[in-house]
mmCIF file of C-alpha atoms in Angstrom:
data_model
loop_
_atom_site.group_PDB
_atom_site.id
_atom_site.type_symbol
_atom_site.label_atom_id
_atom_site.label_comp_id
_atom_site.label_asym_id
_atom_site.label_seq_id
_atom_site.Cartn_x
_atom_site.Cartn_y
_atom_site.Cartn_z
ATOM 1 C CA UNK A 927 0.473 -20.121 -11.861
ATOM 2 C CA UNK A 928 3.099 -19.300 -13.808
ATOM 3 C CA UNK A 929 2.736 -18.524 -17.233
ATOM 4 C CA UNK A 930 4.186 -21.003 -19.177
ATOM 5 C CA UNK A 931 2.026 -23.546 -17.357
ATOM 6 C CA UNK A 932 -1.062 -21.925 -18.711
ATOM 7 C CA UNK A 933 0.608 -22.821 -21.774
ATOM 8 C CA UNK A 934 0.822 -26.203 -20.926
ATOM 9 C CA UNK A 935 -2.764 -26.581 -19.991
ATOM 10 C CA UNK A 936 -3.747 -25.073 -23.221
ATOM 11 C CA UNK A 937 -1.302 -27.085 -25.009
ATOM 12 C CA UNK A 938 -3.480 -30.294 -23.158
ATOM 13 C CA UNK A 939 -6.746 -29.227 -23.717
ATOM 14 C CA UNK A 940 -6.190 -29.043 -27.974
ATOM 15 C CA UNK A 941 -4.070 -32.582 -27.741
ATOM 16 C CA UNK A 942 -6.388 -34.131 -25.334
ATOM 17 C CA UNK A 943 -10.328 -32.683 -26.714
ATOM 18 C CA UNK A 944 -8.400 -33.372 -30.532
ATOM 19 C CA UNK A 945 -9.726 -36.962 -30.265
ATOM 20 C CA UNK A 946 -13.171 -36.087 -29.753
ATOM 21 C CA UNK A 947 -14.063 -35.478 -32.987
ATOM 22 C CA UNK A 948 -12.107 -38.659 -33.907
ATOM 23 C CA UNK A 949 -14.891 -40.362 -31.935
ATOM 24 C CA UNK A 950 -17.795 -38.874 -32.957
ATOM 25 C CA UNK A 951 -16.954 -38.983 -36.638
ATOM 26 C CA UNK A 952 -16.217 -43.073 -36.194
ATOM 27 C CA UNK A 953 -19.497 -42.959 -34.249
ATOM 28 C CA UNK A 954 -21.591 -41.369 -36.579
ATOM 29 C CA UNK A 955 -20.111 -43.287 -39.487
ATOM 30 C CA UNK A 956 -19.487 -46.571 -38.500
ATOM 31 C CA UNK A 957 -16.611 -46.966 -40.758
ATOM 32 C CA UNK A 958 -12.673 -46.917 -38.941
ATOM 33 C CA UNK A 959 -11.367 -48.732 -42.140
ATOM 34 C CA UNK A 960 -8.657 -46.033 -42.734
ATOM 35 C CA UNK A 961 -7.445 -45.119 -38.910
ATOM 36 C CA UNK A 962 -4.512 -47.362 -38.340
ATOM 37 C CA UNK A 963 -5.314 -49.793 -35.436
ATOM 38 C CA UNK A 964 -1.060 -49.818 -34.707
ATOM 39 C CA UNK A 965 -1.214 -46.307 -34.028
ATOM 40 C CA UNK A 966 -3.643 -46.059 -31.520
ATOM 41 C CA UNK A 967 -2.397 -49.169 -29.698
ATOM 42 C CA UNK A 968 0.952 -47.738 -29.841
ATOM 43 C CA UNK A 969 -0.328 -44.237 -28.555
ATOM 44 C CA UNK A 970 -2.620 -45.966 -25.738
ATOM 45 C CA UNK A 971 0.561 -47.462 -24.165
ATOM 46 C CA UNK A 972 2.020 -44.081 -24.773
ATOM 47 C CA UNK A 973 -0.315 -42.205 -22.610
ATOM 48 C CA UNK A 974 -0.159 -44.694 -20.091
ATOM 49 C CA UNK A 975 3.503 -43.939 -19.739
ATOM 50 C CA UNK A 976 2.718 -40.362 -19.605
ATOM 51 C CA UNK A 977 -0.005 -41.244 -17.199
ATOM 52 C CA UNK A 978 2.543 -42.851 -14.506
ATOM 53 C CA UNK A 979 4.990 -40.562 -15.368
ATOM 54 C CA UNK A 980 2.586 -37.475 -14.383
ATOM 55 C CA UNK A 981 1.548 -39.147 -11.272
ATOM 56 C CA UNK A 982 5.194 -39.222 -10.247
ATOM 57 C CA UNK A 983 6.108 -36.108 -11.326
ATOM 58 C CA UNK A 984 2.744 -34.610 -9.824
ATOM 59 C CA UNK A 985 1.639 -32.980 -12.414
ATOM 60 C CA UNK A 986 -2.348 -32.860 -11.744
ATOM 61 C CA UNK A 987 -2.940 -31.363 -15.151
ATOM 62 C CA UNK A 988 -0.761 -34.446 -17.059
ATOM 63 C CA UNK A 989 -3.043 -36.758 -14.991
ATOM 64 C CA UNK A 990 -6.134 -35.470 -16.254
ATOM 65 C CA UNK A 991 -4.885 -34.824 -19.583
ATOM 66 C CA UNK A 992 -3.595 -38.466 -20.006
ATOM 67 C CA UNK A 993 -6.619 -39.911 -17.924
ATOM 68 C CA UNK A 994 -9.236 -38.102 -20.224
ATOM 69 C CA UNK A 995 -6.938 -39.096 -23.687
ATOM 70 C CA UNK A 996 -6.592 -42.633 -22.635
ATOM 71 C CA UNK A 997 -10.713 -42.873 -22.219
ATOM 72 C CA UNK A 998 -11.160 -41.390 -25.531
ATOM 73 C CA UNK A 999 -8.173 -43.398 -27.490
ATOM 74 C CA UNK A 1000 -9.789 -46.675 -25.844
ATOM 75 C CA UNK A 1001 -12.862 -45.625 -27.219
ATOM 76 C CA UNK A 1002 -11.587 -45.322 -30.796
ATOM 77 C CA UNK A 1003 -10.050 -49.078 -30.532
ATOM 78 C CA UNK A 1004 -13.487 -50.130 -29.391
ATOM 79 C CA UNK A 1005 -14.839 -48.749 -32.673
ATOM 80 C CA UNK A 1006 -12.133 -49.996 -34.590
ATOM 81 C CA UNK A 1007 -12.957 -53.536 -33.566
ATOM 82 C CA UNK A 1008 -16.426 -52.803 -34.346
ATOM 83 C CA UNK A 1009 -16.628 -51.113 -37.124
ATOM 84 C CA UNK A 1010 -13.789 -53.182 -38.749
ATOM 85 C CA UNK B 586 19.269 -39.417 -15.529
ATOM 86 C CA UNK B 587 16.399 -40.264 -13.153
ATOM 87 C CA UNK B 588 14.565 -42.991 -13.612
ATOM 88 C CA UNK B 589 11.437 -41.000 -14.130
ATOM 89 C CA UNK B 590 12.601 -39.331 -16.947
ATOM 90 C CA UNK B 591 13.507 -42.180 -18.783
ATOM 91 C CA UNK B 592 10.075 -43.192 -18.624
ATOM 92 C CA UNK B 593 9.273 -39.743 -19.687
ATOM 93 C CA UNK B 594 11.394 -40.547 -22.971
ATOM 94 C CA UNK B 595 9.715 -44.179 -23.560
ATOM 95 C CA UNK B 596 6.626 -42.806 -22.871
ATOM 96 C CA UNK B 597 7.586 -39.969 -25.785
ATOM 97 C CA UNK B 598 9.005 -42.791 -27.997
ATOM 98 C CA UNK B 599 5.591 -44.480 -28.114
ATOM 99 C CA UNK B 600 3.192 -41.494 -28.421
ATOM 100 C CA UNK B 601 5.518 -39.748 -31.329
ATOM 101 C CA UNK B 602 6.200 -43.307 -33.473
ATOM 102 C CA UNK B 603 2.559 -44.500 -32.906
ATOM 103 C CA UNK B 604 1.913 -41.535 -36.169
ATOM 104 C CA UNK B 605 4.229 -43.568 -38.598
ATOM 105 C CA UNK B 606 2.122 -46.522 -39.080
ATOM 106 C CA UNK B 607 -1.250 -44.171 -39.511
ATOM 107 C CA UNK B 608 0.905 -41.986 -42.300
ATOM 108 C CA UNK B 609 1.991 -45.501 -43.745
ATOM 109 C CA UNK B 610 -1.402 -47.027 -43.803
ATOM 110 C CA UNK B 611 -3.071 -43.326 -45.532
ATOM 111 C CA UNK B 612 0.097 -43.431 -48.094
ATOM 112 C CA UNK B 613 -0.005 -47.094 -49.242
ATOM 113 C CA UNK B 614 -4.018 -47.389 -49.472
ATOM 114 C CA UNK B 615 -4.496 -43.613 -50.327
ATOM 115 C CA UNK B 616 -7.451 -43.817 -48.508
ATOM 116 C CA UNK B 617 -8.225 -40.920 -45.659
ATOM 117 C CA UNK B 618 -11.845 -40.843 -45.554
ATOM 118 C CA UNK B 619 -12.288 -41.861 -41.900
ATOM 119 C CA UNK B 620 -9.539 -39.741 -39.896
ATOM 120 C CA UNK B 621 -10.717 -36.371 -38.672
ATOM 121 C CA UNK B 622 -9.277 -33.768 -40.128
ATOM 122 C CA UNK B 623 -10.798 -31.677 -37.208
ATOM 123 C CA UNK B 624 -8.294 -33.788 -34.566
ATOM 124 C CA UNK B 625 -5.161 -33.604 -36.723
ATOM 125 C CA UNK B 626 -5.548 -29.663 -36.728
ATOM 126 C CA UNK B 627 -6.438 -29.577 -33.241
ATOM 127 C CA UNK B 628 -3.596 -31.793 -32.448
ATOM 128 C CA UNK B 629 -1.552 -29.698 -34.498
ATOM 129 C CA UNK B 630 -2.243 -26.753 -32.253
ATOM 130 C CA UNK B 631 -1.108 -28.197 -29.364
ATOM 131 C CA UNK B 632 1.743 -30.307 -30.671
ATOM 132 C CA UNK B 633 3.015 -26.989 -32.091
ATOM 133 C CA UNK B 634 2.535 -25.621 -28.112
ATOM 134 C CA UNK B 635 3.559 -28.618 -26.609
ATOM 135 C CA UNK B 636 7.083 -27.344 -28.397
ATOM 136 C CA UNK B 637 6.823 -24.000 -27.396
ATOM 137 C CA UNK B 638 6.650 -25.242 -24.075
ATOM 138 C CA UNK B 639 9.634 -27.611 -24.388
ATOM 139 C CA UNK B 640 11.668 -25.245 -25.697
ATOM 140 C CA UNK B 641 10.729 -22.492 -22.321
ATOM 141 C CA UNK B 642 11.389 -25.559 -19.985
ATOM 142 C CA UNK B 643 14.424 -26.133 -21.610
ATOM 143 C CA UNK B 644 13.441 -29.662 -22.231
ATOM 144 C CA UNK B 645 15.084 -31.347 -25.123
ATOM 145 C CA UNK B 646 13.189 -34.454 -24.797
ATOM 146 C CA UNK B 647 9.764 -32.413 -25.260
ATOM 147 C CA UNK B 648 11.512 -30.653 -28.411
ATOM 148 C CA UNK B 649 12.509 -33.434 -30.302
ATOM 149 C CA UNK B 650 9.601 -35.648 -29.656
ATOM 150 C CA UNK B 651 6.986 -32.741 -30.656
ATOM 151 C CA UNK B 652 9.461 -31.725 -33.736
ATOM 152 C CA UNK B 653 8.819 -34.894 -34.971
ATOM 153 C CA UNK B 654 5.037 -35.601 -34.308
ATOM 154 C CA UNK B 655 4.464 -31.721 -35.838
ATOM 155 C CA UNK B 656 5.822 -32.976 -39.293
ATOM 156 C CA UNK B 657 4.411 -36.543 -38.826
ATOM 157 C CA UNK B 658 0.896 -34.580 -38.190
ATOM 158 C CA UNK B 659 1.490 -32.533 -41.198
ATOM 159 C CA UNK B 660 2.302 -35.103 -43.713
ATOM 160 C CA UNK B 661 -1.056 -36.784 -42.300
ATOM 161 C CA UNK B 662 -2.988 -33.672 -42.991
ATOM 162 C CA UNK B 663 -1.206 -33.224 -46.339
ATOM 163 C CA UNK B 664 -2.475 -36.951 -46.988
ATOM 164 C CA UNK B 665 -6.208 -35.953 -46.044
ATOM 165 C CA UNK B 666 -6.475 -33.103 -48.560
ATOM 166 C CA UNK B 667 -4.613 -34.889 -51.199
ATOM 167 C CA UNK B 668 -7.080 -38.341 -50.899
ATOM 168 C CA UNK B 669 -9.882 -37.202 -49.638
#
């Protein structure tokens, strides 16, 4: 693999695993008051985009990237409805 | 241009404006308490290698879209230390 692809993959790995403790502190809260429900809407349709346009490019690692990002973003609208 | 990368572009358009409305909502309520200051550095990181790939690829696309999501990012993280 060339090298700036390793780059890329580490480049996915912070964007991607960055939302996890976006999750877990909502979780552990229970308060989403201050994360702007526009934003992640806005990103989720986003990484969508990036999602197709990975497939078509076949790029394995934007698929995962964008498939594991898109679980955790739809998580964090989940616990913005719920923890309004 | 191919089609593909058009969606490429959208699919940037989305994922770098979706910050303006979270860096609007944390500077008119001056309220940051509930974003993770853990995922904005972490997505800092790989914004900031995101670009460093770009700019190997030679893709301007990737460049501009990251340039501006690394100083949206910023301004968010300059938001979280100044109301905590």
């Amino acid at each position: 693999m060339e090298k700036i692809e390793i780059l890329g993959l580490i480049a996915a790995v912070f964007t991607t695993s960055s939302f996890f403790p976006q999750v877990y502190k909502a979780w552990k809260e229970k308060s989403t008051k201050d994360i702007s429900l526009t934003m992640y809407i806005a990103f989720l349709i986003g990484i969508i985009l990036w999602l197709i346009y990975g497939y078509y490019i076949n790029s394995i690692s934007m698929v995962i990237a964008n498939t594991v990002t898109l679980v955790l973003v739809l998580i964090v609208i989940v616990l913005k409805f719920k923890y309004k």
